[in-house]
PDB file of C-alpha atoms in Angstrom:
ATOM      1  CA  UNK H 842       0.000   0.000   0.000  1.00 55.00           C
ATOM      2  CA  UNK H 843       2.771   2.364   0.725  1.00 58.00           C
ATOM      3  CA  UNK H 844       4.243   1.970  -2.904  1.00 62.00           C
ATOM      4  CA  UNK H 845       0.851   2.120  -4.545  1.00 55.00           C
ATOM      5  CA  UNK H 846       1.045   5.765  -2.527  1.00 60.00           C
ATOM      6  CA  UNK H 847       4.363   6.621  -3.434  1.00 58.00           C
ATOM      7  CA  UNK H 848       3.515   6.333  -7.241  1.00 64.00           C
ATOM      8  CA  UNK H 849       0.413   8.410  -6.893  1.00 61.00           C
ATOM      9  CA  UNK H 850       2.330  11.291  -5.474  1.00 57.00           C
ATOM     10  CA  UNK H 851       5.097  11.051  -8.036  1.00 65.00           C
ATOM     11  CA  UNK H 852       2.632  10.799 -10.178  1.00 62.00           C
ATOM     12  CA  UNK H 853       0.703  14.278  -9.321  1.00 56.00           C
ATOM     13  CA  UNK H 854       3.801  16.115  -9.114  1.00 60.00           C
ATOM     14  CA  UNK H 855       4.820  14.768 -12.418  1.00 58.00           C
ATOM     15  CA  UNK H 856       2.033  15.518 -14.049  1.00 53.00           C
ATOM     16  CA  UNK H 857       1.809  12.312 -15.464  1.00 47.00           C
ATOM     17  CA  UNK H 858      -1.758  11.322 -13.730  1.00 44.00           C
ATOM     18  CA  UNK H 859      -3.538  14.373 -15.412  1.00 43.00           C
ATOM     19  CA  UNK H 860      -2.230  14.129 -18.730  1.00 44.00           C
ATOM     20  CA  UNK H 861      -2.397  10.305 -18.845  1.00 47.00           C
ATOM     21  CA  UNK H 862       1.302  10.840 -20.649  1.00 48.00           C
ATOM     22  CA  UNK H 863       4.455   9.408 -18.812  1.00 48.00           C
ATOM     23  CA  UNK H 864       7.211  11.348 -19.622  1.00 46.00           C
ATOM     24  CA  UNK H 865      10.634   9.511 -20.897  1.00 44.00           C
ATOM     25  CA  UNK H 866      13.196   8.004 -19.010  1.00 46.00           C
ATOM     26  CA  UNK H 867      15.252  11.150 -19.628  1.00 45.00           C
ATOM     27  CA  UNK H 868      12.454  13.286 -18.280  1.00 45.00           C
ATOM     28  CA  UNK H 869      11.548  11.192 -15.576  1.00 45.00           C
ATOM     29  CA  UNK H 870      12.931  13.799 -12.377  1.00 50.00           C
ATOM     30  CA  UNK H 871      11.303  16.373 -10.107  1.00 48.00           C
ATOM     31  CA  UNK H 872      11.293  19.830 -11.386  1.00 50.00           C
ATOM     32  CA  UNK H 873      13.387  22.517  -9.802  1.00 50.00           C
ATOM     33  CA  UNK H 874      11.201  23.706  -6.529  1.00 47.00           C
ATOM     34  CA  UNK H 875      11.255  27.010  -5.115  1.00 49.00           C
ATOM     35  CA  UNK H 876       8.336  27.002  -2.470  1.00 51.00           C
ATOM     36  CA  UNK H 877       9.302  25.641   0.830  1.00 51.00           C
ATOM     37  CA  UNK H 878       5.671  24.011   0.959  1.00 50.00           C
ATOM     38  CA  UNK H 879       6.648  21.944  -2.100  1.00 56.00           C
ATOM     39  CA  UNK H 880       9.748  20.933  -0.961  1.00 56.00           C
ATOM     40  CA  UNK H 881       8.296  19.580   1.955  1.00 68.00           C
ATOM     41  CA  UNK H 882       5.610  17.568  -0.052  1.00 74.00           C
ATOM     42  CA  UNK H 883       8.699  15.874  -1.285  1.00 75.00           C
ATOM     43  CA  UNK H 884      10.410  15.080   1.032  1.00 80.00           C
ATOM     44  CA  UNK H 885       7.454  13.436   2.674  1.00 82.00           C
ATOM     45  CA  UNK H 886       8.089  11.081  -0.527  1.00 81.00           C
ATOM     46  CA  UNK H 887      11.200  10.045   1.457  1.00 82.00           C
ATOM     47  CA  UNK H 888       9.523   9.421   4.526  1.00 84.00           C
ATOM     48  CA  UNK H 889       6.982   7.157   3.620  1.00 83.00           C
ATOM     49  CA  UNK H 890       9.857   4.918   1.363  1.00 85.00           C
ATOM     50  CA  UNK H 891       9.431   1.269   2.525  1.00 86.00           C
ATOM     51  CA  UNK H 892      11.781   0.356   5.063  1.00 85.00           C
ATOM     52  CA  UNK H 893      15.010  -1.309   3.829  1.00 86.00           C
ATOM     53  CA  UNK H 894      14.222  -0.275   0.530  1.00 86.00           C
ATOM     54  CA  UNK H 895      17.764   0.573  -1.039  1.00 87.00           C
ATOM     55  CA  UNK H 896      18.833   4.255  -1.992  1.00 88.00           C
ATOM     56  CA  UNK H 897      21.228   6.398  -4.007  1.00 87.00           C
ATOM     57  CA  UNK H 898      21.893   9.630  -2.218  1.00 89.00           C
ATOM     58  CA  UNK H 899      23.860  12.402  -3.759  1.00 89.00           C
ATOM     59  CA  UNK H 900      25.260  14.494  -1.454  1.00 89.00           C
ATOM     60  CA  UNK H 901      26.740  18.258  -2.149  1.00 83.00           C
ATOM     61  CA  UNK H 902      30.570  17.380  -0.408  1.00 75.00           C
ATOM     62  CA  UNK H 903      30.814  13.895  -1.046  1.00 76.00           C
ATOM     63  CA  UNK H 904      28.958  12.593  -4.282  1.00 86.00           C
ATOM     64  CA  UNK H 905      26.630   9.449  -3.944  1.00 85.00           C
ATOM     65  CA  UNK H 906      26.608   7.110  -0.990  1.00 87.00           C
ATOM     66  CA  UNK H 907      24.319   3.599  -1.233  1.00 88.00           C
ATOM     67  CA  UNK H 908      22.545   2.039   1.862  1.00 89.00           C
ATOM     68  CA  UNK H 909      19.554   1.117   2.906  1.00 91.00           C
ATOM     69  CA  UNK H 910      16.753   3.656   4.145  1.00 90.00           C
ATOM     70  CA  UNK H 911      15.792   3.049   8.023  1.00 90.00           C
ATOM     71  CA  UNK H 912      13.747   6.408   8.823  1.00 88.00           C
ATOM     72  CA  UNK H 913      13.765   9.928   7.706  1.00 88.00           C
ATOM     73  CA  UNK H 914      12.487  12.830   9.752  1.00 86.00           C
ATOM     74  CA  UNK H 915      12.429  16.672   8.878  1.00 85.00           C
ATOM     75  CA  UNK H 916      16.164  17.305   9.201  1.00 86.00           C
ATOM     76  CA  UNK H 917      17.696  13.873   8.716  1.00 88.00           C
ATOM     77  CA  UNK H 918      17.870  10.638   6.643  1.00 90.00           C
ATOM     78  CA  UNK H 919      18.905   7.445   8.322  1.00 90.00           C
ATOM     79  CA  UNK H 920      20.895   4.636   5.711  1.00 90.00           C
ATOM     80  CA  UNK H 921      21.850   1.512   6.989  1.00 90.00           C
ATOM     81  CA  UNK H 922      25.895   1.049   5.374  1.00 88.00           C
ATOM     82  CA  UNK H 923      27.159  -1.996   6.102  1.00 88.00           C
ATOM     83  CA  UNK H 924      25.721  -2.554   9.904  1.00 87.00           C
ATOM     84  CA  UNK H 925      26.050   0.894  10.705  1.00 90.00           C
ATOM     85  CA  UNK H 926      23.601   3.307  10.592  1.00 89.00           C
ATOM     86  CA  UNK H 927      24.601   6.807   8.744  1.00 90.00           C
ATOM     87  CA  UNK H 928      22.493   9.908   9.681  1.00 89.00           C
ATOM     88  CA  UNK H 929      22.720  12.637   6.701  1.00 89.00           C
ATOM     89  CA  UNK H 930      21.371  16.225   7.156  1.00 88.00           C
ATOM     90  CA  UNK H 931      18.759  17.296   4.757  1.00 87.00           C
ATOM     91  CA  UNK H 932      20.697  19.982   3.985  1.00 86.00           C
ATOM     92  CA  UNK H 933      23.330  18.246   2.616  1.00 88.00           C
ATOM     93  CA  UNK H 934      21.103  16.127   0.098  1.00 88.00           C
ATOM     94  CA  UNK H 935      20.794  17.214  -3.422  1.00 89.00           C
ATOM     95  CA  UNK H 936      18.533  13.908  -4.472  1.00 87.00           C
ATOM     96  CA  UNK H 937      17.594  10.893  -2.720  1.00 88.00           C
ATOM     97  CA  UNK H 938      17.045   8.190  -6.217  1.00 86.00           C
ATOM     98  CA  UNK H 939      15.389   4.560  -4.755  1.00 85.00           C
ATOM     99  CA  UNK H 940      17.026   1.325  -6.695  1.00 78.00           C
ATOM    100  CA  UNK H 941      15.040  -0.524  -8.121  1.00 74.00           C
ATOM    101  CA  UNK H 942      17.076  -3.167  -9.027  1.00 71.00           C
ATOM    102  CA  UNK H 943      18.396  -3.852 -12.534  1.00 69.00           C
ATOM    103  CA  UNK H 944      16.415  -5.114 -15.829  1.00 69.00           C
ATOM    104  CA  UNK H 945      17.357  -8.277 -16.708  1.00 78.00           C
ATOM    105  CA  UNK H 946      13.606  -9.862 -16.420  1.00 79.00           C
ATOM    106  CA  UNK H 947      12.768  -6.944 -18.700  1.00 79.00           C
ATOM    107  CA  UNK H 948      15.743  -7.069 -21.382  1.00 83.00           C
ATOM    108  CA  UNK H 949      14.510 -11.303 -21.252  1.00 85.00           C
ATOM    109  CA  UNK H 950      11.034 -10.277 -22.059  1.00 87.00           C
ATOM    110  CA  UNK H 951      12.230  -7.584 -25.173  1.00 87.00           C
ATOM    111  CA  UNK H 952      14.580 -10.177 -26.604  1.00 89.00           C
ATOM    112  CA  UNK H 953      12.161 -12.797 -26.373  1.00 91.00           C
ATOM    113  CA  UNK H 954       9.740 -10.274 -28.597  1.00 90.00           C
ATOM    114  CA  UNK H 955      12.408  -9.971 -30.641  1.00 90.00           C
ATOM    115  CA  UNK H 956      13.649 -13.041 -31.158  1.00 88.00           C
ATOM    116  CA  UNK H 957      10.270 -14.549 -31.748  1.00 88.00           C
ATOM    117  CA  UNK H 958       9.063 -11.588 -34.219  1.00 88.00           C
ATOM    118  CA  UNK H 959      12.364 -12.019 -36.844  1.00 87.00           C
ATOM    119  CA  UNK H 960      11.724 -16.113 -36.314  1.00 85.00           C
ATOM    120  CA  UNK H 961       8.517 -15.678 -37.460  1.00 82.00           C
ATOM    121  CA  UNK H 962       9.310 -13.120 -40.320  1.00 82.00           C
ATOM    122  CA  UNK H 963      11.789 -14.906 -41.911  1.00 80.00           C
ATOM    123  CA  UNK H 964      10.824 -18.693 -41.539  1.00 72.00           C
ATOM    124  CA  UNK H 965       7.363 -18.552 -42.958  1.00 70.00           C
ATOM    125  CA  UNK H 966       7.018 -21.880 -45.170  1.00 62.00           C
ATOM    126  CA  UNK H 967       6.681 -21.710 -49.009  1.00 56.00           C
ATOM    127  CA  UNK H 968       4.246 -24.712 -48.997  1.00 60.00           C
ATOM    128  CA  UNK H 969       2.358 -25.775 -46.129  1.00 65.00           C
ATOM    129  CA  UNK H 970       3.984 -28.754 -45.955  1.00 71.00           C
ATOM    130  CA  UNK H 971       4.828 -30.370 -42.072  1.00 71.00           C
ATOM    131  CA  UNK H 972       8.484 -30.155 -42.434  1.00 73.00           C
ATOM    132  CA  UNK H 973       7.772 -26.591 -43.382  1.00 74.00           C
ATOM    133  CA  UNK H 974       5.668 -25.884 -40.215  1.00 77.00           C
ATOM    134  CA  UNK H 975       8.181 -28.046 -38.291  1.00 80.00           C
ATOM    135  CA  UNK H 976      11.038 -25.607 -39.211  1.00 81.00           C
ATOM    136  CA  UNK H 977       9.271 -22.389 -38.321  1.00 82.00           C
ATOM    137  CA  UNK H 978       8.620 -23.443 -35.173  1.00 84.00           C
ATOM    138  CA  UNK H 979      12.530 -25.118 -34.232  1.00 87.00           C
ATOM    139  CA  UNK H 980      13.374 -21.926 -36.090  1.00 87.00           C
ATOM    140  CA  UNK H 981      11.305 -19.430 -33.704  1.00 87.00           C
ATOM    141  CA  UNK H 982      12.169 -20.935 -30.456  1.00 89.00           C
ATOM    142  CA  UNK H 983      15.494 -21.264 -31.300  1.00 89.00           C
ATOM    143  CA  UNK H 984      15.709 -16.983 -31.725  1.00 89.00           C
ATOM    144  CA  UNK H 985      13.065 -16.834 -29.315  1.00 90.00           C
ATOM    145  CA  UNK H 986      15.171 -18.165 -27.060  1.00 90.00           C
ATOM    146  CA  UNK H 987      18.591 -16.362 -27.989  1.00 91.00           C
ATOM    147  CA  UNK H 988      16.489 -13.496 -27.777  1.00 89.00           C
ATOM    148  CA  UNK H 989      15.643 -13.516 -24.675  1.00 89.00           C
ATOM    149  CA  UNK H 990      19.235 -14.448 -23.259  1.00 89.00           C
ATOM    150  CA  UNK H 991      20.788 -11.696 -24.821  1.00 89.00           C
ATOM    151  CA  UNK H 992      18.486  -9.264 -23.805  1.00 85.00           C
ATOM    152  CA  UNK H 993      18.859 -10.157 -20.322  1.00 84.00           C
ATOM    153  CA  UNK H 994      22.163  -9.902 -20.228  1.00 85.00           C
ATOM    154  CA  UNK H 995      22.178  -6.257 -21.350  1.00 82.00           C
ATOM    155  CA  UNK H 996      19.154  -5.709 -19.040  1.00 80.00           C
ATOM    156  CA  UNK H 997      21.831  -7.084 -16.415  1.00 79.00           C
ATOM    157  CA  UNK H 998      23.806  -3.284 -17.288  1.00 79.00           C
ATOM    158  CA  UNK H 999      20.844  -1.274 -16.485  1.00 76.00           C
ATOM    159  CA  UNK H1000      19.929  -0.068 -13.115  1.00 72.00           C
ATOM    160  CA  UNK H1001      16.338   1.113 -12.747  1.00 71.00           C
ATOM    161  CA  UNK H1002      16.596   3.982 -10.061  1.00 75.00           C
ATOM    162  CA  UNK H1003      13.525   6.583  -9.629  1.00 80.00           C
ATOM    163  CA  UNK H1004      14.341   9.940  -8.404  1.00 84.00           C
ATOM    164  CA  UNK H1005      12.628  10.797  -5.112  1.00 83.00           C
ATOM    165  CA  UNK H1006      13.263  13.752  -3.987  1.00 84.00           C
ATOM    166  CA  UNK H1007      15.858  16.719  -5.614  1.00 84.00           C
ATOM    167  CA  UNK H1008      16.403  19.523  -3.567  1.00 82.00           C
ATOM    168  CA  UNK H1009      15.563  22.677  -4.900  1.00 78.00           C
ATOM    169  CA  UNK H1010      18.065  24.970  -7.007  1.00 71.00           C
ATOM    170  CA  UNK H1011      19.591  27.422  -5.011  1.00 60.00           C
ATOM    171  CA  UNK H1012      20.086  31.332  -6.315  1.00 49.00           C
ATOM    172  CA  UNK H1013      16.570  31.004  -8.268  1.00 48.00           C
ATOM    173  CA  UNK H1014      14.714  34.700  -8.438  1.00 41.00           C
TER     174      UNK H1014
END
């Protein structure tokens, strides 16, 4: 229930549950914010993550540190690193991005399409004799099935992360 919440909001603020458009992958990040009221909407997105869900943080100083999300209050965000737990000021956090994991199961599923498509395409019998049909289908599984392994392991490259909170852009007018 608390994911089926977290997409609604980042849907609203999107924009992407009023216009029934998602934007791309490239698109897919907060806008700059400059009202503290807004700011604070979103980082209520951080506070109701699922515990041990794992995060990305970029920080200003440092860059990005990984751990896993234990509890985040007005002023602070709690990762679990490696048995210890981290406390990060708010003010420190340009964007807090949740992992998703990476998309092999999704590449497999593509390739699969793919493979099965082109087998299909290109092994379509001249007569319909059985050694014809038998063919296409040997033919279709077999890319069908090459398909799908080679589009899991480029899914296996791919991290899907979502972007949960950005901080706003300071020195806007």
């Amino acid at each position: 229930m608390r994911i089926l919440t977290l997409m609604v909001l980042t849907a609203l603020i999107n924009g992407t549950f009023l216009t029934g458009c998602a934007p791309s992958r490239a698109q897919m990040r907060f806008p700059p914010v400059t009202s503290a009221q807004s700011v604070d909407l979103l980082w209520s997105l951080v506070a109701a993550i699922p515990l041990d869900s794992p995060l990305d943080v970029d920080l200003e100083p440092e860059g990005r540190i990984r751990g896993r999300f234990r509890l985040a209050d007005e002023r602070t965000l709690l990762l679990e690193q490696d048995g210890a737990i981290r406390s990060v000021p708010r003010a420190e956090i340009r964007r807090v991005l949740l992992d998703r994991g990476r998309h092999a199961d999704d590449g497999a599923l593509w390739g699969f399409g793919t493979g099965t498509a082109i087998g299909l395409s290109t092994s379509i019998p001249a007569n319909g004799s059985d050694a014809g049909r038998d063919f296409m289908v040997f033919w279709t599984a077999m890319l069908a099935g090459i398909g799908a392994g080679i589009g899991a392991l480029i899914g296996v490259f791919f991290k899907d992360r979502t972007v949960i909170y950005e901080a706003p852009v300071s020195g806007l007018k």
